[in-house]
Coordinates of C-alpha atoms and ligand atoms in Angstrom, one line a residue:
M1 CA -43.6 43.6 -4.2
A2 CA -40.2 45.1 -4.6
K3 CA -38.7 41.7 -4.2
A4 CA -40.8 40.1 -7.0
P5 CA -38.5 40.9 -9.9
K6 CA -35.6 39.4 -8.1
K7 CA -37.2 36.0 -8.0
P8 CA -36.3 34.7 -11.5
A9 CA -32.8 35.9 -11.0
A10 CA -32.4 34.0 -7.8
S11 CA -33.7 30.8 -9.3
A12 CA -31.4 31.4 -12.3
V13 CA -28.5 31.5 -9.9
V14 CA -29.6 28.4 -8.2
D15 CA -29.9 26.7 -11.6
R16 CA -26.4 27.7 -12.5
N17 CA -25.1 26.3 -9.3
N18 CA -27.3 23.3 -9.5
P19 CA -26.8 21.9 -13.0
K20 CA -28.8 18.8 -13.7
L21 CA -26.2 16.3 -13.0
S22 CA -27.6 13.3 -14.7
L23 CA -26.1 9.9 -15.6
W24 CA -28.5 9.5 -18.4
N25 CA -26.0 10.6 -21.2
F26 CA -23.5 8.1 -19.9
W27 CA -26.1 5.4 -19.9
V28 CA -27.0 6.0 -23.5
S29 CA -23.4 6.1 -24.8
C30 CA -22.1 3.2 -22.8
T31 CA -25.1 1.1 -23.6
L32 CA -24.4 1.7 -27.3
L33 CA -20.8 0.5 -26.8
K34 CA -22.0 -2.5 -24.8
L35 CA -24.4 -3.5 -27.6
L36 CA -21.5 -3.4 -30.0
L37 CA -19.6 -5.8 -27.7
I38 CA -22.4 -8.4 -27.8
P39 CA -21.0 -10.6 -30.5
G40 CA -17.5 -10.4 -29.1
Y41 CA -15.4 -12.8 -26.9
F42 CA -17.0 -14.2 -23.7
S43 CA -15.4 -16.5 -21.2
T44 CA -16.5 -19.8 -19.7
D45 CA -18.5 -17.7 -17.1
F46 CA -21.0 -17.3 -19.9
D47 CA -21.7 -21.0 -20.0
V48 CA -21.7 -21.1 -16.2
H49 CA -24.6 -18.6 -16.1
R50 CA -26.4 -20.3 -19.0
N51 CA -26.2 -23.5 -17.1
W52 CA -27.7 -21.8 -14.0
L53 CA -30.5 -20.5 -16.1
A54 CA -31.2 -24.0 -17.3
I55 CA -31.0 -25.6 -13.8
T56 CA -33.3 -23.1 -12.1
N57 CA -35.7 -23.2 -15.0
K58 CA -35.9 -27.0 -15.5
L59 CA -35.5 -28.4 -12.1
P60 CA -37.5 -28.1 -8.8
L61 CA -35.9 -25.9 -6.3
K62 CA -34.8 -28.8 -4.1
E63 CA -32.4 -30.1 -6.8
W64 CA -30.7 -26.8 -7.7
Y65 CA -27.7 -27.3 -5.4
F66 CA -27.4 -31.0 -6.2
E67 CA -27.4 -30.9 -10.0
S68 CA -23.9 -31.6 -11.4
T69 CA -24.3 -32.6 -15.1
S70 CA -22.1 -29.7 -16.0
Q71 CA -18.9 -28.9 -14.1
W72 CA -20.2 -25.4 -13.6
T73 CA -22.5 -26.2 -10.7
L74 CA -24.5 -23.6 -8.9
D75 CA -22.2 -22.0 -6.4
Y76 CA -23.8 -18.6 -5.6
P77 CA -26.3 -18.1 -2.8
P78 CA -30.1 -18.7 -3.4
F79 CA -31.0 -15.0 -4.1
F80 CA -28.8 -15.3 -7.2
A81 CA -30.5 -18.5 -8.1
Y82 CA -33.9 -16.9 -7.8
F83 CA -32.6 -14.1 -10.0
E84 CA -31.6 -16.6 -12.6
W85 CA -35.0 -18.3 -12.4
I86 CA -36.7 -14.9 -13.0
L87 CA -34.5 -14.3 -16.0
S88 CA -35.2 -17.7 -17.4
Q89 CA -38.9 -16.8 -17.4
F90 CA -38.1 -14.3 -20.2
V91 CA -36.4 -16.8 -22.4
S92 CA -38.3 -16.7 -25.7
K93 CA -39.0 -19.8 -27.9
A94 CA -36.3 -19.0 -30.4
V95 CA -33.7 -18.8 -27.6
R96 CA -35.0 -21.9 -25.9
E97 CA -34.6 -23.8 -29.2
D98 CA -31.1 -22.5 -29.5
G99 CA -30.2 -24.6 -26.4
C100 CA -30.2 -21.9 -23.8
L101 CA -32.1 -24.0 -21.3
D102 CA -30.5 -27.4 -21.8
I103 CA -28.9 -29.1 -18.9
V104 CA -25.8 -30.5 -20.6
A105 CA -22.1 -31.0 -19.7
V106 CA -21.0 -28.3 -22.2
G107 CA -23.6 -25.8 -23.5
K108 CA -24.3 -25.9 -27.3
F109 CA -25.8 -22.6 -28.2
G110 CA -25.7 -20.0 -30.8
F111 CA -26.2 -16.3 -31.2
P112 CA -29.8 -16.0 -29.8
T113 CA -28.5 -17.3 -26.4
V114 CA -25.6 -14.9 -26.5
L115 CA -27.9 -12.0 -27.3
F116 CA -30.4 -12.9 -24.6
Q117 CA -27.8 -13.3 -21.9
R118 CA -25.9 -10.2 -22.8
L119 CA -29.1 -8.2 -22.8
T120 CA -29.9 -9.4 -19.3
V121 CA -26.6 -8.0 -18.1
I122 CA -27.3 -4.7 -19.7
A123 CA -30.8 -4.5 -18.3
S124 CA -29.9 -5.5 -14.8
E125 CA -27.1 -3.0 -14.8
V126 CA -29.7 -0.2 -14.9
M127 CA -29.9 -0.6 -11.2
L128 CA -26.3 0.7 -10.9
F129 CA -27.2 3.9 -12.7
V130 CA -30.4 4.4 -10.6
V131 CA -28.6 3.9 -7.3
L132 CA -25.8 6.3 -8.3
Q133 CA -28.3 8.8 -9.6
I134 CA -30.0 8.7 -6.2
Y135 CA -26.6 9.2 -4.6
I136 CA -26.1 12.4 -6.7
N137 CA -29.7 13.7 -6.2
K138 CA -29.4 13.3 -2.4
S139 CA -26.0 14.9 -2.0
Q140 CA -25.6 18.3 -0.5
M141 CA -24.8 21.3 -2.8
A142 CA -21.2 21.5 -1.7
E143 CA -20.4 17.9 -2.6
R144 CA -22.7 17.5 -5.6
S145 CA -20.2 17.9 -8.4
A146 CA -17.6 15.7 -6.6
N147 CA -20.2 13.0 -6.1
F148 CA -21.2 13.3 -9.8
V149 CA -17.5 12.6 -10.8
V150 CA -17.4 9.6 -8.4
A151 CA -20.7 8.2 -9.7
S152 CA -19.7 8.6 -13.3
S153 CA -16.3 7.0 -12.6
I154 CA -18.1 4.0 -11.3
V155 CA -20.7 3.6 -14.1
L156 CA -17.9 4.1 -16.7
S157 CA -15.5 1.8 -14.8
P158 CA -13.3 -0.3 -17.2
G159 CA -13.7 -3.0 -14.6
F160 CA -17.4 -3.4 -15.1
L161 CA -17.0 -3.1 -18.9
M162 CA -14.4 -5.9 -19.0
I163 CA -15.8 -8.2 -16.4
D164 CA -19.5 -7.9 -17.2
H165 CA -19.8 -7.0 -20.8
I166 CA -16.9 -9.0 -22.3
H167 CA -15.9 -11.7 -19.8
F168 CA -19.5 -12.0 -18.7
Q169 CA -20.8 -11.6 -15.1
Y170 CA -23.5 -9.6 -13.3
N171 CA -21.3 -7.3 -11.2
G172 CA -23.0 -4.0 -12.2
F173 CA -26.3 -5.2 -10.7
L174 CA -24.7 -6.8 -7.6
F175 CA -22.6 -3.8 -6.8
A176 CA -25.7 -1.6 -7.1
I177 CA -27.0 -3.4 -4.0
L178 CA -23.7 -2.9 -2.1
I179 CA -23.6 0.8 -3.0
A180 CA -27.2 1.1 -1.8
S181 CA -26.1 -0.1 1.6
I182 CA -23.2 2.3 1.7
L183 CA -25.6 5.2 0.8
A184 CA -28.0 4.1 3.5
A185 CA -25.2 4.3 6.0
K186 CA -24.3 7.7 4.7
H187 CA -27.9 9.0 5.3
Q188 CA -28.0 7.2 8.7
R189 CA -30.7 4.8 7.6
Y190 CA -29.1 1.9 9.5
L191 CA -31.9 -0.6 9.2
L192 CA -31.9 0.0 5.4
C193 CA -28.1 -0.4 5.5
G194 CA -28.4 -3.8 7.2
F195 CA -31.1 -4.8 4.8
F196 CA -29.2 -4.0 1.6
F197 CA -26.0 -5.5 2.8
T198 CA -27.6 -8.7 3.9
T199 CA -29.4 -8.8 0.5
A200 CA -26.1 -8.3 -1.3
L201 CA -24.6 -11.1 0.7
C202 CA -27.5 -13.4 -0.3
F203 CA -26.8 -12.7 -3.9
K204 CA -23.0 -13.2 -3.9
H205 CA -21.2 -14.3 -0.8
I206 CA -18.0 -12.7 -1.8
F207 CA -19.4 -9.6 0.0
L208 CA -18.6 -11.5 3.2
Y209 CA -15.2 -10.0 2.8
L210 CA -16.7 -6.7 3.7
A211 CA -18.9 -8.0 6.5
P212 CA -16.6 -7.2 9.5
S213 CA -16.8 -3.5 8.7
F214 CA -20.6 -3.5 8.3
F215 CA -21.0 -5.5 11.5
V216 CA -18.8 -3.3 13.7
F217 CA -20.2 -0.1 12.2
L218 CA -23.8 -1.0 12.7
L219 CA -23.1 -2.4 16.1
R220 CA -21.4 0.8 17.2
V221 CA -23.7 3.4 15.7
Y222 CA -27.1 1.6 16.1
V223 CA -26.9 -1.0 18.8
L224 CA -24.4 0.4 21.4
D225 CA -24.8 3.7 23.1
F226 CA -22.0 5.1 25.1
S227 CA -23.4 8.5 25.7
N228 CA -24.5 8.0 29.3
F229 CA -22.0 5.3 30.1
Q230 CA -20.1 5.3 33.4
F231 CA -18.5 2.2 34.5
K232 CA -19.6 1.3 38.1
S233 CA -20.5 -2.3 37.9
Y234 CA -20.8 -5.0 35.3
N235 CA -24.5 -4.3 35.1
D236 CA -23.7 -1.0 33.4
L237 CA -22.4 -3.0 30.5
I238 CA -25.8 -4.3 29.8
S239 CA -27.3 -0.8 29.8
I240 CA -25.0 0.2 26.9
V241 CA -27.0 -2.1 24.6
Q242 CA -30.0 -0.5 23.0
W243 CA -32.1 -3.6 23.1
K244 CA -34.9 -2.3 20.9
N245 CA -32.5 -1.4 18.1
L246 CA -30.7 -4.6 18.4
F247 CA -34.0 -6.4 18.1
K248 CA -35.0 -4.4 15.0
L249 CA -31.7 -4.8 13.3
G250 CA -31.5 -8.4 14.1
S251 CA -35.0 -9.1 12.8
V252 CA -34.3 -7.3 9.5
V253 CA -31.1 -9.3 9.0
L254 CA -32.6 -12.6 10.0
S255 CA -35.7 -12.2 7.9
V256 CA -33.6 -11.5 4.8
L257 CA -31.5 -14.6 5.5
A258 CA -34.7 -16.6 6.2
V259 CA -36.3 -15.6 2.9
C260 CA -33.0 -16.6 1.1
F261 CA -32.1 -19.8 2.8
A262 CA -35.4 -21.2 4.2
P263 CA -36.2 -23.4 1.2
F264 CA -32.8 -25.0 1.5
V265 CA -32.7 -25.6 5.3
R266 CA -32.8 -29.4 4.9
D267 CA -29.9 -29.4 2.5
W268 CA -27.8 -26.9 4.3
S269 CA -24.6 -29.0 4.2
Q270 CA -24.9 -29.4 0.5
V271 CA -25.4 -25.6 0.0
L272 CA -22.5 -24.8 2.2
K273 CA -20.3 -27.3 0.3
R274 CA -21.1 -25.5 -2.9
L275 CA -20.7 -22.0 -1.6
F276 CA -17.3 -22.6 0.1
P277 CA -15.3 -25.1 -1.9
F278 CA -12.1 -25.1 0.2
S279 CA -10.5 -27.8 -1.9
R280 CA -9.4 -25.2 -4.4
G281 CA -5.9 -24.0 -4.6
L282 CA -4.2 -21.0 -3.1
T283 CA -4.2 -19.0 -6.3
H284 CA -6.8 -18.8 -9.1
A285 CA -6.1 -20.0 -12.7
Y286 CA -3.9 -17.0 -12.9
W287 CA -2.4 -15.3 -9.9
A288 CA -4.4 -12.4 -8.6
P289 CA -2.0 -9.5 -8.1
N290 CA -1.7 -9.9 -4.3
F291 CA 0.8 -10.8 -1.7
W292 CA 1.0 -14.5 -2.7
A293 CA 2.0 -13.5 -6.2
L294 CA 5.2 -11.9 -4.7
Y295 CA 5.6 -15.0 -2.4
S296 CA 5.6 -17.2 -5.5
L297 CA 8.0 -15.0 -7.3
L298 CA 10.4 -15.2 -4.3
D299 CA 10.1 -19.0 -4.4
K300 CA 10.9 -19.0 -8.1
V301 CA 13.9 -16.7 -7.8
L302 CA 15.3 -18.7 -4.8
T303 CA 14.9 -22.0 -6.8
L304 CA 16.7 -20.5 -9.8
I305 CA 19.5 -19.2 -7.7
I306 CA 20.0 -22.5 -5.8
L307 CA 20.0 -24.6 -9.0
K308 CA 22.4 -22.3 -10.7
V309 CA 24.7 -21.7 -7.7
P310 CA 24.6 -24.9 -5.6
C311 CA 26.8 -23.4 -2.9
V312 CA 24.0 -21.0 -1.9
H313 CA 22.1 -24.1 -0.9
G314 CA 25.0 -25.3 1.3
F315 CA 25.2 -21.9 2.8
L316 CA 21.4 -21.7 3.6
T317 CA 21.2 -25.2 5.1
Q318 CA 23.8 -24.1 7.6
F319 CA 21.2 -21.7 9.1
I320 CA 17.9 -23.3 8.2
A321 CA 17.0 -26.8 9.3
P322 CA 16.0 -29.3 6.5
P323 CA 12.2 -29.6 7.0
L324 CA 11.9 -25.8 6.3
I325 CA 14.1 -26.1 3.2
P326 CA 14.7 -29.0 0.9
A327 CA 17.7 -31.0 2.2
T328 CA 19.4 -31.8 -1.1
I329 CA 19.5 -30.5 -4.7
E330 CA 18.0 -33.8 -5.8
E331 CA 15.0 -33.2 -3.6
I332 CA 14.5 -29.7 -5.2
N333 CA 14.6 -31.3 -8.7
W334 CA 12.1 -33.9 -7.6
K335 CA 9.8 -31.2 -6.3
I336 CA 10.0 -29.2 -9.5
Q337 CA 8.9 -32.3 -11.4
Q338 CA 6.0 -32.7 -9.0
Y339 CA 5.2 -29.1 -9.4
N340 CA 5.0 -29.4 -13.2
V341 CA 2.5 -32.2 -12.8
G342 CA 0.5 -30.0 -10.5
T343 CA 0.0 -27.2 -12.9
K344 CA -1.9 -29.1 -15.5
G345 CA -5.2 -29.1 -13.5
L346 CA -8.2 -26.9 -14.2
V347 CA -7.4 -24.7 -11.2
Q348 CA -3.7 -24.6 -10.6
D349 CA -2.4 -25.6 -7.3
V350 CA 0.7 -23.6 -6.6
Y351 CA 3.4 -25.6 -5.1
F352 CA 6.3 -23.9 -3.5
V353 CA 9.7 -25.5 -4.0
I354 CA 11.8 -23.7 -1.4
L355 CA 9.5 -21.7 0.7
P356 CA 7.0 -23.3 3.1
Q357 CA 3.6 -24.3 1.6
I358 CA 0.7 -22.0 2.5
Q359 CA -2.3 -23.5 4.3
P360 CA -5.9 -22.0 4.1
K361 CA -5.7 -21.5 7.8
L362 CA -2.8 -19.1 7.5
T363 CA -4.5 -17.0 4.8
F364 CA -7.6 -16.9 6.9
F365 CA -5.8 -15.6 10.0
L366 CA -3.8 -13.0 8.1
T367 CA -6.9 -11.7 6.4
L368 CA -8.8 -11.6 9.7
F369 CA -5.8 -9.9 11.5
Y370 CA -5.7 -7.0 9.0
Q371 CA -9.5 -6.7 9.0
I372 CA -9.6 -6.4 12.7
L373 CA -6.9 -3.7 12.5
A374 CA -9.1 -1.9 10.0
V375 CA -12.3 -2.0 12.1
I376 CA -11.0 -1.2 15.5
P377 CA -10.9 2.6 14.8
V378 CA -14.6 2.4 13.8
L379 CA -15.4 1.4 17.3
F380 CA -13.8 4.6 18.7
S381 CA -15.0 7.1 16.1
P382 CA -17.8 5.7 14.0
S383 CA -18.0 8.5 11.3
F384 CA -19.2 7.6 7.8
K385 CA -15.7 8.3 6.4
R386 CA -14.1 6.0 8.9
F387 CA -16.6 3.3 8.0
V388 CA -15.9 3.6 4.3
G389 CA -12.1 3.6 5.1
S390 CA -12.5 0.4 7.0
L391 CA -14.6 -1.1 4.3
T392 CA -11.9 -0.4 1.7
L393 CA -9.2 -1.8 4.0
C394 CA -11.3 -4.9 4.6
G395 CA -11.5 -5.4 0.9
F396 CA -7.7 -4.9 0.6
A397 CA -6.9 -7.4 3.4
S398 CA -9.0 -10.1 1.8
F399 CA -7.7 -9.4 -1.7
L400 CA -4.1 -9.3 -0.6
F401 CA -4.0 -12.3 1.7
G402 CA -7.1 -14.3 1.0
W403 CA -7.4 -17.9 -0.2
H404 CA -8.1 -18.5 -3.9
V405 CA -8.7 -14.8 -4.7
H406 CA -9.9 -13.9 -8.1
E407 CA -8.4 -10.9 -9.8
K408 CA -12.0 -9.6 -10.3
A409 CA -12.3 -9.2 -6.5
I410 CA -10.3 -6.0 -6.9
M411 CA -13.7 -4.3 -7.5
L412 CA -14.5 -4.9 -3.8
V413 CA -11.7 -2.5 -3.0
I414 CA -12.1 0.0 -5.8
I415 CA -15.8 0.7 -5.3
P416 CA -15.7 1.5 -1.6
F417 CA -12.5 3.5 -2.1
S418 CA -14.3 5.6 -4.8
F419 CA -16.7 7.0 -2.1
L420 CA -13.7 8.1 0.0
V421 CA -11.3 9.6 -2.5
T422 CA -12.8 13.1 -2.9
S423 CA -12.6 13.9 0.8
D424 CA -8.8 14.6 0.8
R425 CA -6.2 15.2 -1.8
R426 CA -3.7 12.9 -0.2
L427 CA -6.0 9.9 -0.9
L428 CA -5.6 10.5 -4.7
T429 CA -2.2 8.8 -4.9
P430 CA -3.2 5.5 -3.3
F431 CA -6.5 5.6 -5.3
H432 CA -4.7 6.1 -8.7
L433 CA -2.2 3.4 -7.8
L434 CA -5.1 1.0 -7.0
V435 CA -7.3 1.6 -10.0
S436 CA -4.4 1.6 -12.5
A437 CA -2.9 -1.6 -11.2
G438 CA -6.3 -3.1 -10.5
Y439 CA -7.8 -2.5 -13.9
V440 CA -4.6 -3.5 -15.8
S441 CA -4.5 -6.7 -13.8
L442 CA -7.9 -7.6 -15.4
F443 CA -6.4 -7.4 -18.9
P444 CA -5.4 -11.1 -19.0
L445 CA -9.1 -12.0 -18.5
L446 CA -9.6 -10.9 -22.2
H447 CA -6.9 -12.7 -24.0
E448 CA -8.2 -12.3 -27.5
S449 CA -6.0 -10.0 -29.4
Q450 CA -9.0 -8.2 -30.9
D451 CA -9.9 -6.9 -27.5
F452 CA -6.3 -5.6 -26.9
L453 CA -6.8 -2.1 -28.2
L454 CA -10.2 -1.7 -26.7
K455 CA -9.2 -2.6 -23.2
L456 CA -6.0 -0.6 -23.3
L457 CA -7.5 2.5 -24.9
Y458 CA -10.6 2.5 -22.7
T459 CA -8.6 2.1 -19.5
L460 CA -6.1 4.7 -20.6
V461 CA -8.7 7.3 -21.4
W462 CA -10.6 6.5 -18.2
M463 CA -7.4 6.9 -16.1
I464 CA -6.5 10.2 -17.8
I465 CA -10.0 11.7 -17.5
Y466 CA -10.5 10.7 -13.9
S467 CA -7.0 11.7 -12.7
F468 CA -7.8 15.2 -13.8
A469 CA -11.5 15.2 -12.8
L470 CA -10.9 13.9 -9.4
R471 CA -8.1 16.4 -8.8
Q472 CA -10.5 19.2 -9.7
V473 CA -13.2 18.2 -7.2
T474 CA -11.0 17.0 -4.4
K475 CA -10.6 19.1 -1.3
M476 CA -7.1 20.1 -0.2
S477 CA -6.0 18.5 3.0
S478 CA -7.6 19.7 6.0
S479 CA -4.5 19.4 8.1
V480 CA -1.1 21.0 7.2
Q481 CA -0.1 19.9 3.8
R482 CA 2.6 17.3 4.3
R483 CA 3.1 16.0 0.8
V484 CA 5.0 12.8 0.6
F485 CA 7.0 13.6 -2.5
F486 CA 8.6 10.2 -2.7
F487 CA 5.4 8.3 -2.7
D488 CA 3.8 10.6 -5.3
R489 CA 6.8 10.4 -7.6
F490 CA 6.9 6.6 -7.2
A491 CA 3.2 6.3 -8.0
L492 CA 3.5 8.4 -11.1
F493 CA 6.5 6.5 -12.4
Y494 CA 4.8 3.2 -11.6
I495 CA 1.5 4.1 -13.4
V496 CA 3.3 5.4 -16.5
M497 CA 5.4 2.2 -16.7
L498 CA 2.2 0.1 -16.8
V499 CA 1.9 1.0 -20.5
P500 CA 5.3 -0.4 -21.7
M501 CA 4.6 -3.4 -19.4
V502 CA 1.3 -4.2 -21.2
F503 CA 2.9 -3.7 -24.7
G504 CA 5.9 -5.8 -23.7
V505 CA 3.8 -8.7 -22.7
Q506 CA 1.7 -8.4 -25.8
L507 CA 4.8 -8.5 -27.9
L508 CA 5.9 -11.6 -26.0
E509 CA 2.6 -13.3 -26.9
A510 CA 2.8 -12.1 -30.5
L511 CA 6.3 -13.5 -31.0
K512 CA 5.6 -16.8 -29.4
W513 CA 4.8 -18.8 -32.6
R514 CA 8.1 -17.5 -34.1
Y515 CA 10.5 -18.4 -31.3
A516 CA 10.4 -21.8 -29.6
V517 CA 12.3 -20.4 -26.6
L518 CA 9.3 -18.2 -25.7
Q519 CA 7.0 -21.2 -25.6
K520 CA 8.9 -22.5 -22.6
F521 CA 7.8 -19.5 -20.7
E522 CA 4.1 -19.9 -21.4
F523 CA 3.1 -18.3 -18.1
A524 CA 5.7 -15.6 -18.2
G525 CA 3.3 -13.0 -19.5
L526 CA 0.7 -13.7 -16.8
M527 CA 3.4 -13.7 -14.2
I528 CA 4.7 -10.3 -15.2
Y529 CA 1.2 -8.9 -15.0
S530 CA 0.4 -10.3 -11.6
I531 CA 3.8 -9.3 -10.1
Y532 CA 3.9 -5.8 -11.5
C533 CA 0.2 -5.2 -10.6
S534 CA 0.7 -6.6 -7.1
I535 CA 3.4 -4.0 -6.4
G536 CA 0.8 -1.3 -7.2
V537 CA -2.0 -2.8 -5.1
L538 CA 0.3 -3.4 -2.2
S539 CA 1.7 0.2 -2.3
S540 CA -1.8 1.5 -2.5
W541 CA -2.7 -0.5 0.6
V542 CA 0.3 0.8 2.5
G543 CA -0.5 4.4 1.5
L544 CA -4.1 4.2 2.6
S545 CA -3.3 2.3 5.8
W546 CA -0.8 5.0 6.7
L547 CA -3.4 7.8 6.3
Y548 CA -6.0 5.7 8.0
N549 CA -4.0 5.0 11.1
F550 CA -1.8 8.1 11.5
D551 CA -4.0 11.0 10.3
E552 CA -6.8 11.5 12.7
P553 CA -8.2 14.8 11.3
L554 CA -8.9 13.3 7.8
W555 CA -11.5 11.0 9.2
M556 CA -13.5 13.3 11.4
Ligands
NAG601 C1 -32.8 13.0 -9.8 O1 -33.3 14.3 -9.8 C2 -33.8 14.7 -11.1 C3 -34.2 16.2 -11.0 O2 -33.1 17.0 -10.6 C4 -35.0 13.8 -11.4 O3 -35.5 14.2 -12.7 C5 -34.6 12.4 -11.4 O4 -35.8 11.6 -11.6 C6 -34.0 12.0 -10.1 N1 -33.5 10.7 -10.2 C7 -33.6 9.7 -9.2 C8 -33.2 8.4 -9.5 O5 -34.1 10.0 -8.1

């Protein structure tokens, strides 16, 4: 009885330590903002998704991947097509009459269609909030507030705001599935992890970039068992495999794939052709801030130097044989003319004047090489942290070296990294470099000047809030504090200089109508963006790789 009065006090203590960490407030406030953005600018991706609504609604399933009235053909895997079909069932009569479900070359639609589609993005994004709330609810007391900061940084991410709610895509919902698979891995629900990741893949195959990490992790923790392993003969190798688990995992993965692709088995080659259009150029309409942006810059600088100072060319040809470098100045001029013809297309094909052209094969091997480097440590110590680290590095490798990378793919790096960053203070610097450069590199997606202040202010406020909030909840390094002063200072300087860079480019755009000289450099603004941002993304990759490979205690 003596203990009875203490009970309320104890629960009060628990309540103070266990505040209701809910994302509900964030959902209300950001949904209000997103509703305000409904009438605003949207990109051609809007008509892409409208066309898919029309195709899936009007045509029998067999024809979905053959339809080509519009140039925006269906090029996501079948789960996404089913998703569009479900959405199209909710199209009301007014929206239908507005032209939402017409299969035409270029959509003719008005506000009702815009309202409908924007609302589907907002509604499907609820998944992201639910998954992250589960992440917070299931986390242990010690890491609860840190996880809350991480979860809120994701739901408030300027990336999702810009890409989904202005530019128009469904990333919030798609990343919810990816995050679900990461959570399943965290709670050692490996079958669920395989299920969610395969599902995510069947919605959007860009998640293939992360597949090596999932594959190796699940193989190591679920299928292989080294605990009783002693190598005496080759038969022992077979005993490592836990056949029952392999069978269970295999059937989960295969049944998801079967549900997704079975209706299209007969037309598999057509579906593949749509999903992997390798005829596209090395860089997207504008250069993603990756390694190839710097490669292009080097080519441009070399061309300029050689044209201005011809003796440099003479000097270079003494060392490098002609097929590797244009033999004469005339050939360079001719190539530049060719190049100018090449830039007019829908998707630009970048053509290098001095440096060797890049083949898809090379980008593929480079990506694979760095991904293999990232997953090997998972084989040796398959902790959850290692896994998320390798996931982030796989995203990095494909973003930096991949073929035809979209600037939006940076979310594939930022989201896994978010689940890692609070585990050690030294990870903060590469993380801040990545998010600042990554989010700023999305700015050119929204080129209307009315969005300028919104994207800049929103990103700036997000950066400031989360650079403090993450520092608050992040553990100090477990090992001896070896602060890399130079890297921290460089990162701070780099991040601060993003602001003048953004303003400078905006000024350049604003003055274009006034000075004819500026019109000659039409792509200068985009180039400055992708080059400056690629420096940030590359440095972040180097910083994280360093910690990943040379700091064992961090990953235990
Ligand atoms: C999270 O926990 C709160 C109570 O602490 C509960 O009200 C809420 O429904 C939970 N959310 C989810 C998504 O599990």
